[in-house]
PDB file of C-alpha atoms in Angstrom:
ATOM      1  CA  UNK A 841     174.387 -46.412 174.461  1.00  0.00           C
ATOM      2  CA  UNK A 842     172.312 -48.857 172.845  1.00  0.00           C
ATOM      3  CA  UNK A 843     170.181 -48.966 169.460  1.00  0.00           C
ATOM      4  CA  UNK A 844     169.491 -45.737 168.414  1.00  0.00           C
ATOM      5  CA  UNK A 845     166.967 -44.054 165.916  1.00  0.00           C
ATOM      6  CA  UNK A 846     167.192 -40.414 163.826  1.00  0.00           C
ATOM      7  CA  UNK A 847     164.603 -38.145 162.064  1.00  0.00           C
ATOM      8  CA  UNK A 848     164.901 -36.199 158.881  1.00  0.00           C
ATOM      9  CA  UNK A 849     161.294 -34.240 157.392  1.00  0.00           C
ATOM     10  CA  UNK A 850     160.402 -31.408 155.474  1.00  0.00           C
ATOM     11  CA  UNK A 851     160.085 -28.173 157.543  1.00  0.00           C
ATOM     12  CA  UNK A 852     156.481 -28.123 156.377  1.00  0.00           C
ATOM     13  CA  UNK A 853     154.869 -31.112 157.706  1.00  0.00           C
ATOM     14  CA  UNK A 854     151.274 -31.427 158.737  1.00  0.00           C
ATOM     15  CA  UNK A 855     150.078 -32.455 162.685  1.00  0.00           C
ATOM     16  CA  UNK A 856     148.306 -34.781 161.069  1.00  0.00           C
ATOM     17  CA  UNK A 857     151.258 -37.238 161.410  1.00  0.00           C
ATOM     18  CA  UNK A 858     151.322 -37.580 165.091  1.00  0.00           C
ATOM     19  CA  UNK A 859     149.474 -40.747 165.386  1.00  0.00           C
ATOM     20  CA  UNK A 860     151.173 -42.501 162.647  1.00  0.00           C
ATOM     21  CA  UNK A 861     154.630 -41.359 164.301  1.00  0.00           C
ATOM     22  CA  UNK A 862     153.551 -42.477 167.706  1.00  0.00           C
ATOM     23  CA  UNK A 863     152.564 -45.484 166.657  1.00  0.00           C
ATOM     24  CA  UNK A 864     155.912 -46.385 164.582  1.00  0.00           C
ATOM     25  CA  UNK A 865     158.022 -45.335 167.666  1.00  0.00           C
ATOM     26  CA  UNK A 866     156.465 -47.529 169.852  1.00  0.00           C
ATOM     27  CA  UNK A 867     156.991 -50.546 167.518  1.00  0.00           C
ATOM     28  CA  UNK A 868     160.831 -49.504 167.283  1.00  0.00           C
ATOM     29  CA  UNK A 869     160.964 -49.316 171.117  1.00  0.00           C
ATOM     30  CA  UNK A 870     158.906 -52.419 172.275  1.00  0.00           C
ATOM     31  CA  UNK A 871     160.052 -54.817 169.091  1.00  0.00           C
ATOM     32  CA  UNK A 872     163.181 -53.536 167.927  1.00  0.00           C
ATOM     33  CA  UNK A 873     164.754 -52.522 171.095  1.00  0.00           C
ATOM     34  CA  UNK A 874     165.439 -49.003 170.234  1.00  0.00           C
ATOM     35  CA  UNK A 875     166.242 -46.996 172.914  1.00  0.00           C
ATOM     36  CA  UNK A 876     167.926 -43.618 171.876  1.00  0.00           C
ATOM     37  CA  UNK A 877     166.725 -40.841 169.848  1.00  0.00           C
ATOM     38  CA  UNK A 878     168.476 -37.775 167.698  1.00  0.00           C
ATOM     39  CA  UNK A 879     166.297 -35.155 166.590  1.00  0.00           C
ATOM     40  CA  UNK A 880     166.992 -31.570 165.113  1.00  0.00           C
ATOM     41  CA  UNK A 881     165.155 -28.433 165.461  1.00  0.00           C
ATOM     42  CA  UNK A 882     164.740 -27.116 162.145  1.00  0.00           C
ATOM     43  CA  UNK A 883     160.809 -27.232 161.661  1.00  0.00           C
ATOM     44  CA  UNK A 884     157.467 -28.928 162.178  1.00  0.00           C
ATOM     45  CA  UNK A 885     158.478 -32.108 161.846  1.00  0.00           C
ATOM     46  CA  UNK A 886     161.299 -32.042 164.385  1.00  0.00           C
ATOM     47  CA  UNK A 887     158.659 -30.141 166.494  1.00  0.00           C
ATOM     48  CA  UNK A 888     156.246 -33.242 166.345  1.00  0.00           C
ATOM     49  CA  UNK A 889     158.799 -35.962 166.645  1.00  0.00           C
ATOM     50  CA  UNK A 890     160.265 -33.937 169.794  1.00  0.00           C
ATOM     51  CA  UNK A 891     156.523 -33.593 171.782  1.00  0.00           C
ATOM     52  CA  UNK A 892     156.187 -37.195 170.786  1.00  0.00           C
ATOM     53  CA  UNK A 893     159.416 -38.228 172.327  1.00  0.00           C
ATOM     54  CA  UNK A 894     158.615 -36.246 175.554  1.00  0.00           C
ATOM     55  CA  UNK A 895     155.434 -38.246 176.060  1.00  0.00           C
ATOM     56  CA  UNK A 896     156.984 -41.761 174.971  1.00  0.00           C
ATOM     57  CA  UNK A 897     159.614 -40.985 177.665  1.00  0.00           C
ATOM     58  CA  UNK A 898     156.888 -41.214 180.713  1.00  0.00           C
ATOM     59  CA  UNK A 899     155.330 -44.425 178.838  1.00  0.00           C
ATOM     60  CA  UNK A 900     158.992 -45.969 178.400  1.00  0.00           C
ATOM     61  CA  UNK A 901     161.151 -44.559 181.160  1.00  0.00           C
ATOM     62  CA  UNK A 902     164.220 -46.469 180.102  1.00  0.00           C
ATOM     63  CA  UNK A 903     164.125 -44.457 177.042  1.00  0.00           C
ATOM     64  CA  UNK A 904     166.231 -41.427 176.038  1.00  0.00           C
ATOM     65  CA  UNK A 905     166.223 -38.568 173.496  1.00  0.00           C
ATOM     66  CA  UNK A 906     168.442 -35.351 172.738  1.00  0.00           C
ATOM     67  CA  UNK A 907     167.534 -32.564 170.566  1.00  0.00           C
ATOM     68  CA  UNK A 908     170.655 -32.360 168.655  1.00  0.00           C
ATOM     69  CA  UNK A 909     171.655 -28.853 168.316  1.00  0.00           C
ATOM     70  CA  UNK A 910     174.025 -27.756 165.337  1.00  0.00           C
ATOM     71  CA  UNK A 911     174.892 -24.676 166.975  1.00  0.00           C
ATOM     72  CA  UNK A 912     175.451 -22.787 170.956  1.00  0.00           C
ATOM     73  CA  UNK A 913     172.396 -21.620 171.998  1.00  0.00           C
ATOM     74  CA  UNK A 914     172.282 -17.767 172.629  1.00  0.00           C
ATOM     75  CA  UNK A 915     173.278 -16.344 176.087  1.00  0.00           C
ATOM     76  CA  UNK A 916     170.435 -16.650 178.320  1.00  0.00           C
ATOM     77  CA  UNK A 917     168.889 -13.577 179.729  1.00  0.00           C
ATOM     78  CA  UNK A 918     166.140 -13.279 182.180  1.00  0.00           C
ATOM     79  CA  UNK A 919     163.738 -13.343 179.501  1.00  0.00           C
ATOM     80  CA  UNK A 920     164.824 -16.357 177.848  1.00  0.00           C
ATOM     81  CA  UNK A 921     162.268 -19.218 178.577  1.00  0.00           C
ATOM     82  CA  UNK A 922     163.204 -21.945 176.416  1.00  0.00           C
ATOM     83  CA  UNK A 923     163.845 -25.403 177.813  1.00  0.00           C
ATOM     84  CA  UNK A 924     167.253 -26.782 176.821  1.00  0.00           C
ATOM     85  CA  UNK A 925     167.326 -29.661 179.325  1.00  0.00           C
ATOM     86  CA  UNK A 926     166.900 -31.858 176.263  1.00  0.00           C
ATOM     87  CA  UNK A 927     169.142 -30.964 174.147  1.00  0.00           C
ATOM     88  CA  UNK A 928     172.966 -31.440 173.488  1.00  0.00           C
ATOM     89  CA  UNK A 929     175.645 -30.307 171.065  1.00  0.00           C
ATOM     90  CA  UNK A 930     177.702 -33.192 169.317  1.00  0.00           C
ATOM     91  CA  UNK A 931     181.602 -33.451 170.061  1.00  0.00           C
ATOM     92  CA  UNK A 932     183.396 -31.060 167.111  1.00  0.00           C
ATOM     93  CA  UNK A 933     180.584 -29.068 166.165  1.00  0.00           C
ATOM     94  CA  UNK A 934     182.204 -26.209 167.442  1.00  0.00           C
ATOM     95  CA  UNK A 935     184.841 -26.208 164.999  1.00  0.00           C
ATOM     96  CA  UNK A 936     182.490 -26.088 161.554  1.00  0.00           C
ATOM     97  CA  UNK A 937     181.343 -23.300 159.861  1.00  0.00           C
ATOM     98  CA  UNK A 938     177.779 -21.865 160.464  1.00  0.00           C
ATOM     99  CA  UNK A 939     177.076 -22.278 156.924  1.00  0.00           C
ATOM    100  CA  UNK A 940     177.961 -26.101 157.309  1.00  0.00           C
ATOM    101  CA  UNK A 941     176.594 -26.897 160.885  1.00  0.00           C
ATOM    102  CA  UNK A 942     173.473 -28.258 159.829  1.00  0.00           C
ATOM    103  CA  UNK A 943     174.718 -30.896 157.444  1.00  0.00           C
ATOM    104  CA  UNK A 944     177.539 -31.915 159.999  1.00  0.00           C
ATOM    105  CA  UNK A 945     175.201 -32.242 162.385  1.00  0.00           C
ATOM    106  CA  UNK A 946     172.707 -34.680 160.495  1.00  0.00           C
ATOM    107  CA  UNK A 947     175.413 -36.610 159.372  1.00  0.00           C
ATOM    108  CA  UNK A 948     176.972 -37.104 162.992  1.00  0.00           C
ATOM    109  CA  UNK A 949     172.992 -37.931 163.741  1.00  0.00           C
ATOM    110  CA  UNK A 950     173.011 -40.762 161.136  1.00  0.00           C
ATOM    111  CA  UNK A 951     176.469 -42.075 162.171  1.00  0.00           C
ATOM    112  CA  UNK A 952     174.898 -42.836 165.629  1.00  0.00           C
ATOM    113  CA  UNK A 953     171.720 -44.332 164.456  1.00  0.00           C
ATOM    114  CA  UNK A 954     170.385 -47.907 163.433  1.00  0.00           C
ATOM    115  CA  UNK A 955     167.178 -46.724 162.162  1.00  0.00           C
ATOM    116  CA  UNK A 956     166.004 -43.409 160.642  1.00  0.00           C
ATOM    117  CA  UNK A 957     162.064 -41.975 160.465  1.00  0.00           C
ATOM    118  CA  UNK A 958     161.424 -39.504 157.979  1.00  0.00           C
ATOM    119  CA  UNK A 959     158.838 -37.428 156.442  1.00  0.00           C
ATOM    120  CA  UNK A 960     159.464 -37.082 152.754  1.00  0.00           C
ATOM    121  CA  UNK A 961     157.118 -36.002 150.371  1.00  0.00           C
ATOM    122  CA  UNK A 962     159.317 -34.553 147.586  1.00  0.00           C
ATOM    123  CA  UNK A 963     163.044 -35.720 146.277  1.00  0.00           C
ATOM    124  CA  UNK A 964     164.415 -32.290 146.927  1.00  0.00           C
ATOM    125  CA  UNK A 965     165.696 -30.420 149.446  1.00  0.00           C
ATOM    126  CA  UNK A 966     167.844 -31.284 152.986  1.00  0.00           C
ATOM    127  CA  UNK A 967     165.462 -33.806 154.834  1.00  0.00           C
ATOM    128  CA  UNK A 968     165.289 -35.599 151.307  1.00  0.00           C
ATOM    129  CA  UNK A 969     169.050 -35.745 150.711  1.00  0.00           C
ATOM    130  CA  UNK A 970     169.665 -37.110 154.272  1.00  0.00           C
ATOM    131  CA  UNK A 971     167.111 -39.482 153.816  1.00  0.00           C
ATOM    132  CA  UNK A 972     168.709 -40.724 150.663  1.00  0.00           C
ATOM    133  CA  UNK A 973     172.132 -40.929 152.580  1.00  0.00           C
ATOM    134  CA  UNK A 974     170.283 -43.358 155.247  1.00  0.00           C
ATOM    135  CA  UNK A 975     169.292 -45.741 152.544  1.00  0.00           C
ATOM    136  CA  UNK A 976     172.788 -45.755 151.090  1.00  0.00           C
ATOM    137  CA  UNK A 977     174.359 -46.529 154.069  1.00  0.00           C
ATOM    138  CA  UNK A 978     171.668 -49.422 154.571  1.00  0.00           C
ATOM    139  CA  UNK A 979     169.831 -48.065 157.784  1.00  0.00           C
ATOM    140  CA  UNK A 980     166.588 -49.259 157.892  1.00  0.00           C
ATOM    141  CA  UNK A 981     164.159 -46.414 157.162  1.00  0.00           C
ATOM    142  CA  UNK A 982     160.706 -45.474 157.423  1.00  0.00           C
ATOM    143  CA  UNK A 983     158.679 -43.025 155.526  1.00  0.00           C
ATOM    144  CA  UNK A 984     155.921 -41.529 157.551  1.00  0.00           C
ATOM    145  CA  UNK A 985     154.430 -40.142 153.999  1.00  0.00           C
ATOM    146  CA  UNK A 986     154.685 -43.257 152.756  1.00  0.00           C
ATOM    147  CA  UNK A 987     152.725 -45.113 155.439  1.00  0.00           C
ATOM    148  CA  UNK A 988     149.825 -41.739 155.442  1.00  0.00           C
ATOM    149  CA  UNK A 989     149.721 -42.428 151.609  1.00  0.00           C
ATOM    150  CA  UNK A 990     148.802 -46.397 151.949  1.00  0.00           C
ATOM    151  CA  UNK A 991     146.471 -45.500 154.578  1.00  0.00           C
ATOM    152  CA  UNK A 992     143.985 -43.581 152.810  1.00  0.00           C
ATOM    153  CA  UNK A 993     143.933 -45.725 149.747  1.00  0.00           C
TER     154      UNK A 993
END
C-alpha cells in the first residue's frame, strides 16, 4: 500500500484553498513519498480535494486515490451519470448502522493513514473532531486554514 494520507474539512470551504492544497499534496508526494490518498464525499472540502487529486494523478502516475464511501451507492439507472470509478467501500461498513456510517468510515480512513490534511476553522463539528483524533494518534497533520491564515498576514 505505501504511505497514505486522508482528509477532513468543513462542508463549507472556499475554493481559494485549492492552490495551497495542491502545494501541500505535491510536497507530500515529492518529499514524503505519500502515494495513496483517501477522501470522503460530504462537502466542498472533499470535492476540492477530489478535483486536485484527479489532476495530480496525471502528473504523478504512481499515486492513487479513493473516494471512500460511507454506504453502497444507490442502484444506477439509465439517467444516473455519476462516476463511481474512483470510489471504494471499506470492508465491514456494510454491518454499520447508517447513522454511524460516516464516523465509522472516518475512523477507518484514519487507521489507514500516516498523514492528515485538514481545513479546520472552528473547534466543533465532525471535521474538527476527526482532526483532533488524528493529532491524538500522533499523525502528521496539516491544517490548510492555518496555512492560509499565516500567508495573509
